[in-house]
Coordinates of C-alpha atoms in Angstrom, one line a residue:
X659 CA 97.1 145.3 75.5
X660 CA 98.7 141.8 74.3
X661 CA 96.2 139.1 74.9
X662 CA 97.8 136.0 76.2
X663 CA 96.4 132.4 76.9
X664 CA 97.3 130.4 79.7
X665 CA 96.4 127.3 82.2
X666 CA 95.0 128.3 85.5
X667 CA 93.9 125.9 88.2
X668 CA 93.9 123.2 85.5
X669 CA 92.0 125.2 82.7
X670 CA 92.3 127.9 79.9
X671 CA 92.0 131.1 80.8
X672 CA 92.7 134.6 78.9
X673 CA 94.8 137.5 80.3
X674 CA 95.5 140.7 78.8
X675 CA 98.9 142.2 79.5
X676 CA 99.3 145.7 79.2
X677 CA 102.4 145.9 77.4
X678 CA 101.8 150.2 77.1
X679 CA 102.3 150.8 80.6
X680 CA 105.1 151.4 82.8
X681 CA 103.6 148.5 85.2
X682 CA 103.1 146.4 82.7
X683 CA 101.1 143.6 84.3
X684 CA 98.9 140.6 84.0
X685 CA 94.8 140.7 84.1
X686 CA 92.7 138.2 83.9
X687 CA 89.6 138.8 81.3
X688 CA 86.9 135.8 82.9
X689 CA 86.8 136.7 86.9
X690 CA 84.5 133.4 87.2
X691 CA 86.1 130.4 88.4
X692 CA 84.2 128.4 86.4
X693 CA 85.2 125.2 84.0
X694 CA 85.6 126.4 80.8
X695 CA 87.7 126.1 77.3
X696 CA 88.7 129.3 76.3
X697 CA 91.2 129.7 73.3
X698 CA 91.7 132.9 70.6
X699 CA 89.8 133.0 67.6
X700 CA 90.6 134.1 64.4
X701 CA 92.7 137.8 64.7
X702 CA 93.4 139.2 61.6
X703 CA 93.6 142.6 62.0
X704 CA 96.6 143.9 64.4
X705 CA 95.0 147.2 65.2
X706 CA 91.3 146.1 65.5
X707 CA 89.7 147.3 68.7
X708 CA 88.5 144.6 69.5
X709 CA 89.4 140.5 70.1
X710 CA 87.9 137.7 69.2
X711 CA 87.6 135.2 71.7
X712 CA 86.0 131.5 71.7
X713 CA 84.5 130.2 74.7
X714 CA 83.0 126.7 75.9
X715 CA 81.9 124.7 78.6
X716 CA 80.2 121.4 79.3
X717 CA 77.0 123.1 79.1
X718 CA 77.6 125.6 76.3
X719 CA 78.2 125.3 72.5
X720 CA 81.1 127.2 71.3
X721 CA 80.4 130.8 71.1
X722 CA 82.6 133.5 69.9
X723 CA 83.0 136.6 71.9
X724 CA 84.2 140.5 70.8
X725 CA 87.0 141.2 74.0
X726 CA 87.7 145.2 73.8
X727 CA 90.5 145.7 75.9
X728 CA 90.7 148.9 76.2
X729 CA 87.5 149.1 78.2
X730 CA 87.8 145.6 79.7
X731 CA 84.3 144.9 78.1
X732 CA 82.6 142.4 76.0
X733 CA 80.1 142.9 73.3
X734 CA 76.6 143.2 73.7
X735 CA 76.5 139.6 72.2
X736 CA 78.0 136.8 71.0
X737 CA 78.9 137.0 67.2
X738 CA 78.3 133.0 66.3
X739 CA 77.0 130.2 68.5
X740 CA 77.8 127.1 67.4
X741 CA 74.1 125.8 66.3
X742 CA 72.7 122.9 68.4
X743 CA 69.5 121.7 67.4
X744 CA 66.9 121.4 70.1
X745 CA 68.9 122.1 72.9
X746 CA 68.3 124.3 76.4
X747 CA 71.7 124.7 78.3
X748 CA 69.3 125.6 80.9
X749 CA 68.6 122.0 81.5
X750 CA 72.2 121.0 82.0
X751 CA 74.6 121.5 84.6
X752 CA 78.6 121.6 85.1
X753 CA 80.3 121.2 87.9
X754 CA 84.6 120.7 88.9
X755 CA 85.4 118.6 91.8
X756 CA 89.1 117.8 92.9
X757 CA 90.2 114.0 93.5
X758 CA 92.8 113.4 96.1
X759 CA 95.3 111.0 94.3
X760 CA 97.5 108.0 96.2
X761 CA 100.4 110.2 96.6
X762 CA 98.0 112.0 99.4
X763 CA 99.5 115.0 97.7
X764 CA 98.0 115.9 94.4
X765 CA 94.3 116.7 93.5
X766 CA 93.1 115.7 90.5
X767 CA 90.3 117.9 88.6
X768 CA 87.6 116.4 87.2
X769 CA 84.3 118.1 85.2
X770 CA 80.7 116.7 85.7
X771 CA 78.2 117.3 83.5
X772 CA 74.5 116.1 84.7
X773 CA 70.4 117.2 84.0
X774 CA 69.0 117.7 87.1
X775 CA 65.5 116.7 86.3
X776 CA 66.8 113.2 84.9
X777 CA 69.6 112.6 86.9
X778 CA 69.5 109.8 89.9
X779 CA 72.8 109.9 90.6
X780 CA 73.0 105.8 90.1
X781 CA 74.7 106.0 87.2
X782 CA 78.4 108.1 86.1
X783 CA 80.0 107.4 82.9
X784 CA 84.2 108.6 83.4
X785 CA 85.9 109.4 80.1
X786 CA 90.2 109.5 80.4
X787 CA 93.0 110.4 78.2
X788 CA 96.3 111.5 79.9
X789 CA 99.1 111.5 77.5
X790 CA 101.4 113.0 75.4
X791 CA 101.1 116.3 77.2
X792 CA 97.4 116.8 75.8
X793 CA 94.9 118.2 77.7
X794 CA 91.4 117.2 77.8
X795 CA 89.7 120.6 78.5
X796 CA 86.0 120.9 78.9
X797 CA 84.1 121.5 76.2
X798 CA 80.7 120.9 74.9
X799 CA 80.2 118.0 72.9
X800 CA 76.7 117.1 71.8
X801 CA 77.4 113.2 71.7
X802 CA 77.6 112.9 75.3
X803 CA 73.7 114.4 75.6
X804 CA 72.1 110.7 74.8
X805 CA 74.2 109.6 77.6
X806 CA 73.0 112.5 79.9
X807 CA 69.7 113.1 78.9
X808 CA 69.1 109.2 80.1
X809 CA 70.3 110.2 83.7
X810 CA 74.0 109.4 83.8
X811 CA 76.5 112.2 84.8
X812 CA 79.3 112.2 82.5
X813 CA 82.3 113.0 84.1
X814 CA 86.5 113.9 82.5
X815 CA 89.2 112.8 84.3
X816 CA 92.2 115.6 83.9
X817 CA 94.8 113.1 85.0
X818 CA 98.0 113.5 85.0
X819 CA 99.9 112.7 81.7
X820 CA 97.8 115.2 80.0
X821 CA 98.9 119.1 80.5
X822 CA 96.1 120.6 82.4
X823 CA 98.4 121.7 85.0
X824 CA 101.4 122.2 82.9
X825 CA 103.6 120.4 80.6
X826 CA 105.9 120.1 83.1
X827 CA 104.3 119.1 86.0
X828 CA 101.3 117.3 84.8
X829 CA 103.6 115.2 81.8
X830 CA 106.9 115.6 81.7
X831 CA 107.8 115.2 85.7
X832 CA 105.1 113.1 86.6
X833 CA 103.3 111.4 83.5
X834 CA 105.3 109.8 81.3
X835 CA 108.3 106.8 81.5
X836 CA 108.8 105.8 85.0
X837 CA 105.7 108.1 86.3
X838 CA 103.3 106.5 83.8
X839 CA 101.7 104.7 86.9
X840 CA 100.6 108.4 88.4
X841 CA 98.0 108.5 85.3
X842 CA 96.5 105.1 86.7
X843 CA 96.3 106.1 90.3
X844 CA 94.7 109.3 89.2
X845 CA 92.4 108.0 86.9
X846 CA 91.4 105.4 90.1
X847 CA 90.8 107.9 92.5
X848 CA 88.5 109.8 90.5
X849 CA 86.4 106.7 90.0
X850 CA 86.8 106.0 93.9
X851 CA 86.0 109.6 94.7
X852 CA 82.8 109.2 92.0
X853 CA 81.9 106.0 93.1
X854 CA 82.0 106.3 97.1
X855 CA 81.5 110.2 98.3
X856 CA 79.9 112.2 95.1
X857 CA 77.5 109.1 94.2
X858 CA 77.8 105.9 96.4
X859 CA 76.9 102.9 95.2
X860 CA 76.6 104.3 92.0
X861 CA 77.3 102.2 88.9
X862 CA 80.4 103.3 86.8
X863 CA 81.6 103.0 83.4
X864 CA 84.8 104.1 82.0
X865 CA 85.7 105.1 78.5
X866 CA 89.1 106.0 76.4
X867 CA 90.4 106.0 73.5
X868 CA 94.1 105.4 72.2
X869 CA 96.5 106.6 74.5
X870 CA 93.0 106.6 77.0
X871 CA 92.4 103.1 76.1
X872 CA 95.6 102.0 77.9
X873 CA 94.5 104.4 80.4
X874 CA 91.1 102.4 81.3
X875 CA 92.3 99.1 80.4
X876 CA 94.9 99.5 83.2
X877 CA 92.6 100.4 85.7
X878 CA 90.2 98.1 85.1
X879 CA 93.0 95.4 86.0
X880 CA 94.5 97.4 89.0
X881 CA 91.1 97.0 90.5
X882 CA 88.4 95.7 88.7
X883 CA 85.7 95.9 91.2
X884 CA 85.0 99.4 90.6
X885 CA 84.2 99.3 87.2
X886 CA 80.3 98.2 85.7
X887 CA 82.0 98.5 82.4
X888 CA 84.5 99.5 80.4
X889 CA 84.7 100.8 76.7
X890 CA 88.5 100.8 75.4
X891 CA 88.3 102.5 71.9
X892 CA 91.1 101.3 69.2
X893 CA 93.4 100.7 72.8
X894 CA 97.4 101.1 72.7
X895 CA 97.8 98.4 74.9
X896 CA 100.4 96.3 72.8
X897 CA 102.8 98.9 74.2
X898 CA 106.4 97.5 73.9
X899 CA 106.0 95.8 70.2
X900 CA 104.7 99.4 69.2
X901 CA 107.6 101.1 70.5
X902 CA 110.0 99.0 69.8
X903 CA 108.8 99.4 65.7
X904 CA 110.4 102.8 64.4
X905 CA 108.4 102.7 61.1
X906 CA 105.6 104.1 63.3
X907 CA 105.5 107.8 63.2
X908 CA 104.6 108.6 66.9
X909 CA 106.9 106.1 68.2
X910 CA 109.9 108.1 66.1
X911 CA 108.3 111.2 67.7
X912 CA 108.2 109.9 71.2

């Protein structure tokens, strides 16, 4: 069986297609529905029985998995776990919510990650990207645990712009040029959603980088009154001098 990797419902996921067979066809190798980053690891050996597979989630360090396809199993246990010192993904939890964006037609995932023993729910920190076709899949990142351990629930947009939901659909029909404003309206109904139904009255900052930083800084003046704070890391907001310079590599590429 060929293993292939693919975007489902906004995330990775790993299927196996068994190319062998007269009805060659599709499987899926993670029947959970759950959040996760999932992405091959190092195959060197073409007739090895077994593949290796890399998982993560909000809650869980990268771990990598032995796959056997033949009997659709996994290995008794994971063969390295990224080390994190001093740290029970017991206490954490992950969660995906959809956010209903201001075309009333498409829902926008995002991934909350929050400690239930410290968690008040007064408090959600929103971290964006949405461009270039890049998806912002969740994946544990031991930097955000100050943030949660404290009692904030740290939340990722997957706005459109990025490629959770496809290239295509999520960037190059809807999230780039004259669609850029769709990555702003999604981006501000997550923090509406956040804000109003998931944990009113709650304060929210927002957070990007780059690409993300023109992300935030646009929402923050399309409606400022939702935001507590904002952090815009190195922004690309001096947008049409950039572009307009061709001795900038990504502005040649773009």
């Amino acid at each position: 069986e060929e293993p292939v990797v693919v975007r489902e419902r906004g995330f990775s996921q790993l299927w196996t297609l068994s190319t062998r067979r007269p009805d060659a066809r599709l499987q899926r190798v993670f029947d959970d529905n759950a959040a996760k980053t999932v992405a091959l690891d190092d195959n060197r050996l073409f007739d090895a029985p077994a593949l290796r597979v890399a998982v993560s989630t909000m809650t869980q360090p990268r771990a990598v998995l032995e796959f056997f396809p033949a009997t659709r199993t996994f290995g008794a246990a994971p063969l390295k776990v990224q080390p994190v010192p001093n740290y029970d993904p017991a206490l954490y939890e992950t969660r995906r919510v959809d956010c209903l964006s201001a075309d009333g037609l498409t829902r926008v995932p995002v991934t909350l990650l929050w400690r239930p023993d410290r968690c008040r729910g007064d408090a959600v920190h929103l971290y964006g990207y949405g461009a270039y076709g890049i998806s912002l899949d969740p994946a544990f990142a031991a930097s955000r645990l100050p943030l949660v351990d404290r009692g904030l629930v740290y939340a990722l947009a997957h706005v459109r712009g990025g490629g959770e939901r496809g290239k295509w659909r999520w960037y190059e029909s809807s999230g780039k040029y004259l669609a850029k404003r769709n990555t702003f309206d999604d981006f501000l109904a997550c923090a509406r959603r956040l804000k109003t139904s998931l944990y009113p009255g709650a304060r929210l900052s927002i957070e990007g980088r780059s690409a993300g930083g023109l992300l935030v800084a646009n929402a923050v003046n399309m409606q400022p009154d939702l935001f507590a704070a904002c952090v815009a890391g190195v922004p690309f907001v001096d947008l049409m001098t950039t572009m307009s310079d061709p001795s900038i590599p990504l502005t040649t590429e773009e």
